[in-house]
Coordinates of N, CA and C in Angstrom, one line a residue:
M1 N 229.7 -11.6 194.9 CA 230.7 -12.0 195.8 C 231.3 -13.3 195.3
E2 N 232.6 -13.4 195.3 CA 233.2 -14.7 194.9 C 233.3 -15.6 196.1
S3 N 233.3 -16.8 195.9 CA 233.4 -17.8 197.0 C 234.5 -18.8 196.7
T4 N 235.2 -19.2 197.7 CA 236.2 -20.2 197.6 C 235.7 -21.5 198.3
Q5 N 236.4 -22.6 197.9 CA 235.9 -23.9 198.3 C 236.2 -24.2 199.8
T6 N 237.4 -23.9 200.3 CA 237.9 -24.4 201.6 C 237.3 -23.5 202.7
P7 N 237.0 -24.1 203.8 CA 236.5 -23.3 205.0 C 237.5 -22.3 205.4
Q8 N 238.8 -22.6 205.4 CA 239.8 -21.7 205.8 C 239.8 -20.4 204.9
A9 N 239.7 -20.7 203.6 CA 239.6 -19.5 202.7 C 238.4 -18.7 202.9
R10 N 237.2 -19.3 203.1 CA 236.0 -18.5 203.4 C 236.2 -17.7 204.7
L11 N 236.8 -18.3 205.7 CA 237.0 -17.6 207.0 C 237.9 -16.4 206.8
A12 N 238.9 -16.6 206.0 CA 239.9 -15.5 205.8 C 239.2 -14.4 205.0
R13 N 238.3 -14.7 204.2 CA 237.6 -13.6 203.4 C 236.4 -13.0 204.1
F14 N 236.0 -13.6 205.2 CA 234.8 -13.2 205.9 C 234.8 -11.7 206.3
P15 N 235.9 -11.2 206.9 CA 235.9 -9.8 207.3 C 235.7 -8.9 206.1
T16 N 236.3 -9.2 205.0 CA 236.2 -8.4 203.8 C 234.8 -8.4 203.3
W17 N 234.2 -9.6 203.3 CA 232.8 -9.7 202.8 C 231.8 -8.9 203.8
C18 N 232.1 -9.0 205.1 CA 231.3 -8.2 206.0 C 231.4 -6.7 205.7
H19 N 232.6 -6.2 205.6 CA 232.9 -4.8 205.3 C 232.2 -4.4 204.0
A20 N 232.3 -5.2 203.0 CA 231.6 -4.9 201.7 C 230.1 -4.8 201.9
A21 N 229.6 -5.6 202.8 CA 228.1 -5.5 203.0 C 227.7 -4.5 204.1
G22 N 228.7 -3.8 204.6 CA 228.4 -2.7 205.6 C 228.2 -3.3 207.0
L23 N 228.7 -4.5 207.3 CA 228.5 -5.2 208.5 C 229.7 -5.1 209.4
K24 N 229.6 -5.0 210.7 CA 230.7 -5.1 211.6 C 231.0 -6.5 211.8
V25 N 232.3 -6.8 212.1 CA 232.7 -8.2 212.4 C 232.7 -8.3 213.9
T26 N 231.6 -8.9 214.5 CA 231.6 -9.0 215.9 C 232.0 -10.5 216.3
R27 N 232.2 -10.7 217.6 CA 232.6 -12.0 218.1 C 231.5 -13.0 217.7
Q28 N 230.2 -12.6 218.0 CA 229.1 -13.5 217.7 C 229.0 -13.8 216.2
R29 N 229.1 -12.8 215.4 CA 229.0 -13.1 213.9 C 230.2 -14.0 213.4
L30 N 231.3 -13.7 213.9 CA 232.5 -14.5 213.6 C 232.3 -16.0 214.0
A31 N 231.9 -16.2 215.2 CA 231.7 -17.5 215.8 C 230.6 -18.3 215.0
I32 N 229.5 -17.6 214.6 CA 228.5 -18.3 213.9 C 228.9 -18.6 212.5
Y33 N 229.6 -17.7 211.8 CA 230.1 -17.9 210.5 C 231.2 -19.0 210.5
E34 N 232.0 -19.0 211.5 CA 233.1 -20.1 211.6 C 232.4 -21.4 211.7
M35 N 231.4 -21.5 212.5 CA 230.7 -22.8 212.7 C 230.1 -23.3 211.3
L36 N 229.5 -22.4 210.6 CA 228.9 -22.7 209.3 C 230.0 -23.1 208.3
A37 N 231.0 -22.3 208.3 CA 232.1 -22.5 207.3 C 232.7 -23.9 207.5
N38 N 232.8 -24.4 208.7 CA 233.4 -25.6 209.0 C 232.5 -26.8 209.1
S39 N 231.2 -26.6 208.8 CA 230.2 -27.7 208.9 C 229.7 -28.1 207.6
P40 N 230.0 -29.3 207.2 CA 229.4 -29.8 205.9 C 227.9 -30.3 206.1
A41 N 227.4 -30.2 207.3 CA 226.1 -30.7 207.7 C 224.9 -29.9 207.3
H42 N 225.1 -28.6 206.9 CA 224.0 -27.7 206.6 C 223.1 -27.6 207.8
P43 N 223.6 -27.0 208.9 CA 222.9 -27.0 210.2 C 221.7 -26.0 210.2
T44 N 220.8 -26.3 211.1 CA 219.7 -25.4 211.4 C 220.2 -24.4 212.4
A45 N 219.4 -23.4 212.6 CA 219.7 -22.3 213.6 C 219.9 -22.9 215.0
D46 N 219.0 -23.9 215.3 CA 219.2 -24.5 216.7 C 220.5 -25.2 216.8
E47 N 221.0 -25.9 215.7 CA 222.2 -26.6 215.7 C 223.4 -25.6 215.8
V48 N 223.3 -24.5 215.1 CA 224.3 -23.5 215.1 C 224.4 -22.9 216.6
H49 N 223.2 -22.7 217.1 CA 223.2 -22.1 218.5 C 223.9 -23.1 219.5
A50 N 223.5 -24.4 219.4 CA 224.1 -25.4 220.3 C 225.6 -25.4 220.2
A51 N 226.1 -25.4 219.0 CA 227.6 -25.4 218.7 C 228.3 -24.2 219.2
V52 N 227.7 -23.0 219.0 CA 228.3 -21.7 219.4 C 228.3 -21.5 220.9
Q53 N 227.3 -22.1 221.5 CA 227.1 -21.9 223.0 C 228.3 -22.5 223.7
H54 N 229.0 -23.5 223.2 CA 230.1 -24.1 223.8 C 231.2 -23.1 224.1
H55 N 231.4 -22.1 223.1 CA 232.4 -21.1 223.3 C 231.8 -19.8 223.8
M56 N 230.5 -19.5 223.6 CA 229.9 -18.3 224.0 C 228.6 -18.6 224.7
P57 N 228.6 -19.0 225.9 CA 227.4 -19.5 226.6 C 226.3 -18.4 226.7
N58 N 226.6 -17.2 226.6 CA 225.6 -16.1 226.7 C 224.9 -15.8 225.4
V59 N 225.3 -16.4 224.3 CA 224.6 -16.1 223.0 C 223.2 -16.7 223.0
S60 N 222.2 -15.9 222.6 CA 220.8 -16.4 222.7 C 220.5 -17.0 221.3
L61 N 219.4 -17.8 221.3 CA 218.9 -18.4 220.1 C 218.4 -17.3 219.2
G62 N 217.8 -16.3 219.8 CA 217.3 -15.1 219.0 C 218.4 -14.4 218.2
T63 N 219.5 -14.2 218.9 CA 220.7 -13.6 218.3 C 221.2 -14.4 217.1
V64 N 221.2 -15.7 217.3 CA 221.7 -16.6 216.2 C 220.7 -16.5 215.0
Y65 N 219.4 -16.5 215.2 CA 218.5 -16.3 214.1 C 218.7 -15.0 213.4
K66 N 218.8 -13.9 214.2 CA 219.0 -12.6 213.6 C 220.3 -12.5 212.8
I67 N 221.4 -13.1 213.3 CA 222.6 -13.1 212.5 C 222.5 -13.9 211.3
L68 N 221.9 -15.1 211.4 CA 221.7 -16.0 210.2 C 220.9 -15.3 209.1
D69 N 219.8 -14.6 209.5 CA 219.0 -13.8 208.6 C 219.8 -12.7 208.0
L70 N 220.6 -12.0 208.7 CA 221.4 -10.9 208.2 C 222.5 -11.5 207.2
F71 N 223.1 -12.6 207.6 CA 224.0 -13.2 206.6 C 223.4 -13.6 205.3
H72 N 222.2 -14.2 205.4 CA 221.4 -14.6 204.2 C 221.1 -13.4 203.4
L73 N 220.6 -12.3 204.0 CA 220.2 -11.1 203.4 C 221.3 -10.5 202.6
H74 N 222.5 -10.6 203.1 CA 223.7 -10.0 202.5 C 224.5 -10.9 201.6
G75 N 224.0 -12.1 201.5 CA 224.6 -13.1 200.6 C 225.9 -13.8 201.2
L76 N 226.0 -13.8 202.5 CA 227.2 -14.4 203.1 C 227.0 -15.9 203.3
V77 N 225.7 -16.3 203.4 CA 225.3 -17.7 203.5 C 224.1 -17.9 202.6
R78 N 223.8 -19.2 202.3 CA 222.5 -19.4 201.6 C 221.7 -20.4 202.4
K79 N 220.4 -20.3 202.2 CA 219.5 -21.3 202.8 C 219.4 -22.4 201.8
V80 N 219.5 -23.6 202.4 CA 219.3 -24.8 201.5 C 217.8 -25.1 201.4
P81 N 217.4 -25.2 200.1 CA 215.9 -25.4 199.9 C 215.5 -26.8 200.3
T82 N 214.9 -27.0 201.5 CA 214.4 -28.3 201.9 C 212.9 -28.1 202.2
E83 N 212.3 -29.2 202.3 CA 210.9 -29.2 202.7 C 210.6 -29.3 204.2
G84 N 211.7 -29.4 205.0 CA 211.6 -29.5 206.4 C 211.2 -28.3 207.0
P85 N 210.7 -28.3 208.3 CA 210.2 -27.2 209.0 C 211.3 -26.1 209.4
A86 N 212.5 -26.6 209.5 CA 213.6 -25.6 209.9 C 214.5 -25.3 208.7
A87 N 214.9 -24.1 208.6 CA 215.8 -23.6 207.5 C 217.2 -24.2 207.9
R88 N 217.9 -24.6 206.8 CA 219.3 -25.1 206.9 C 220.2 -24.1 206.2
Y89 N 221.4 -23.9 206.7 CA 222.3 -22.9 206.2 C 223.6 -23.5 205.6
D90 N 224.1 -22.8 204.6 CA 225.3 -23.3 204.0 C 226.2 -22.1 203.7
A91 N 227.5 -22.1 204.2 CA 228.4 -21.0 204.0 C 229.1 -21.2 202.6
R92 N 228.9 -22.3 202.0 CA 229.6 -22.6 200.7 C 228.7 -21.9 199.6
L93 N 229.2 -21.0 198.9 CA 228.4 -20.2 198.0 C 228.7 -20.5 196.5
D94 N 229.8 -21.3 196.3 CA 230.1 -21.6 194.9 C 229.0 -22.5 194.3
A95 N 229.0 -22.7 193.0 CA 228.0 -23.5 192.3 C 228.0 -24.9 192.7
H96 N 227.0 -25.3 193.4 CA 226.9 -26.8 193.8 C 225.4 -27.0 194.1
H97 N 225.1 -28.3 194.2 CA 223.7 -28.7 194.5 C 223.7 -29.6 195.7
H98 N 222.5 -30.1 196.1 CA 222.4 -30.9 197.3 C 221.7 -32.2 197.1
L99 N 222.2 -33.2 197.8 CA 221.6 -34.5 197.9 C 220.9 -34.6 199.3
V100 N 219.7 -35.0 199.3 CA 219.0 -35.1 200.6 C 218.5 -36.5 200.8
C101 N 218.9 -37.1 201.9 CA 218.4 -38.5 202.2 C 217.0 -38.4 202.8
E102 N 216.1 -39.1 202.2 CA 214.7 -39.1 202.6 C 214.5 -39.9 203.9
R103 N 215.5 -40.7 204.3 CA 215.3 -41.5 205.6 C 215.9 -40.7 206.8
C104 N 217.1 -40.3 206.7 CA 217.8 -39.6 207.8 C 217.8 -38.1 207.8
G105 N 217.5 -37.5 206.6 CA 217.5 -36.1 206.4 C 218.9 -35.5 206.1
R106 N 219.9 -36.3 206.1 CA 221.3 -35.8 205.8 C 221.3 -35.0 204.5
I107 N 222.0 -33.9 204.5 CA 222.2 -33.1 203.2 C 223.7 -33.1 202.9
Q108 N 223.9 -33.4 201.6 CA 225.3 -33.6 201.2 C 225.5 -32.7 199.9
D109 N 226.6 -32.0 199.8 CA 227.0 -31.2 198.7 C 227.3 -32.1 197.5
V110 N 227.0 -31.7 196.3 CA 227.4 -32.4 195.1 C 227.6 -31.3 194.0
V111 N 228.7 -31.5 193.3 CA 229.0 -30.6 192.1 C 228.7 -31.4 190.9
L112 N 227.9 -30.8 190.0 CA 227.4 -31.4 188.8 C 227.9 -30.6 187.6
P113 N 228.1 -31.2 186.5 CA 228.4 -30.3 185.3 C 227.2 -29.4 185.0
P114 N 227.5 -28.2 184.5 CA 226.4 -27.3 184.1 C 225.4 -27.9 183.2
M115 N 224.1 -27.6 183.4 CA 223.1 -28.0 182.5 C 223.0 -27.2 181.2
P116 N 222.7 -27.8 180.1 CA 222.5 -26.9 178.9 C 221.4 -25.9 179.1
P117 N 221.5 -24.8 178.4 CA 220.5 -23.7 178.6 C 219.1 -24.2 178.3
S118 N 218.9 -25.2 177.4 CA 217.6 -25.7 177.1 C 216.9 -26.4 178.3
H119 N 217.7 -26.9 179.2 CA 217.2 -27.6 180.4 C 216.8 -26.6 181.5
T120 N 217.4 -25.4 181.5 CA 217.1 -24.5 182.5 C 216.3 -23.3 182.0
A121 N 215.9 -23.3 180.8 CA 215.1 -22.2 180.2 C 213.8 -22.1 180.9
V122 N 213.4 -20.8 181.2 CA 212.1 -20.6 181.7 C 211.1 -20.2 180.6
P123 N 209.9 -20.7 180.5 CA 209.0 -20.4 179.4 C 208.8 -18.9 179.3
A124 N 208.8 -18.4 178.1 CA 208.7 -16.9 177.8 C 207.4 -16.4 178.4
A125 N 206.4 -17.2 178.5 CA 205.1 -16.7 179.0 C 205.2 -16.4 180.5
S126 N 206.1 -16.9 181.2 CA 206.2 -16.6 182.6 C 206.8 -15.2 182.9
D127 N 207.3 -14.5 181.9 CA 207.9 -13.2 182.1 C 208.8 -13.1 183.3
F128 N 209.8 -14.1 183.3 CA 210.7 -14.2 184.4 C 212.1 -14.4 183.9
Q129 N 213.1 -13.7 184.4 CA 214.4 -13.8 183.9 C 215.2 -14.6 185.0
A130 N 215.5 -15.8 184.7 CA 216.3 -16.7 185.6 C 217.7 -16.2 185.7
Q131 N 218.3 -16.2 186.9 CA 219.7 -15.8 187.1 C 220.5 -17.0 187.6
A132 N 219.9 -18.0 188.3 CA 220.6 -19.2 188.8 C 219.6 -20.3 189.0
Y133 N 220.1 -21.5 189.2 CA 219.3 -22.6 189.6 C 220.0 -23.4 190.6
E134 N 219.2 -24.1 191.5 CA 219.7 -25.1 192.4 C 218.9 -26.4 192.3
L135 N 219.6 -27.5 192.4 CA 219.0 -28.8 192.3 C 219.0 -29.4 193.7
L136 N 217.9 -30.0 194.1 CA 217.7 -30.7 195.3 C 217.4 -32.1 194.9
I137 N 218.3 -33.0 195.1 CA 218.2 -34.4 194.6 C 217.8 -35.3 195.8
R138 N 216.7 -35.9 195.8 CA 216.2 -36.7 196.9 C 216.5 -38.2 196.6
G139 N 216.8 -38.9 197.7 CA 217.1 -40.3 197.6 C 217.4 -40.9 198.9
V140 N 218.3 -42.0 198.9 CA 218.6 -42.6 200.2 C 220.2 -42.7 200.2
C141 N 220.8 -42.2 201.3 CA 222.2 -42.2 201.4 C 222.7 -43.6 201.7
A142 N 224.0 -43.8 201.5 CA 224.7 -45.1 201.7 C 224.5 -45.6 203.1
A143 N 224.6 -44.8 204.1 CA 224.5 -45.2 205.5 C 223.1 -45.8 205.7
C144 N 222.0 -45.2 205.2 CA 220.7 -45.7 205.4 C 220.4 -46.9 204.5
R145 N 221.0 -47.0 203.4 CA 220.9 -48.2 202.6 C 221.6 -49.4 203.3
G146 N 222.7 -49.1 203.9 CA 223.4 -50.1 204.6 C 222.7 -50.6 205.8
S147 N 222.1 -49.7 206.6 CA 221.3 -50.1 207.8 C 220.1 -50.9 207.4
A148 N 219.5 -50.5 206.3 CA 218.3 -51.3 205.8 C 218.7 -52.7 205.4
A149 N 219.8 -52.8 204.8 CA 220.3 -54.2 204.4 C 220.6 -55.0 205.6
Q150 N 221.1 -54.4 206.7 CA 221.4 -55.2 207.9 C 220.2 -55.6 208.7
A151 N 219.1 -54.9 208.5 CA 217.9 -55.2 209.3 C 217.2 -56.5 208.8

């Protein structure tokens, strides 16, 4: 599935992607995807639920989890690999990586130049064929560095 950078472009393609995956475009699915597509924060299921409830008060947390799992299964969103207890979701599917602040937990997208094959090669003894890679870069964001300097 191709992905485009802007939230508006992703939202415009969402029905096509759903139909290609054999999924119906329901109000709940559209609301959840729209929230994800417009959020640079990589929200958890609880955060998605809280945001969607403003427009759809009857949507349950269980429904949000099921839809997010369905989206992930069909490649409509990806889970951001973090060590936190709650999964975080990203509607942006193009090649990019993530910066994670170890103080506040904020996750930020970053686009880096491709790595040379020698840096991403898997040892032959592993008998594994790599198809993609994701980097999770840990550090301290500017806001946290600024608040530490003010203290």
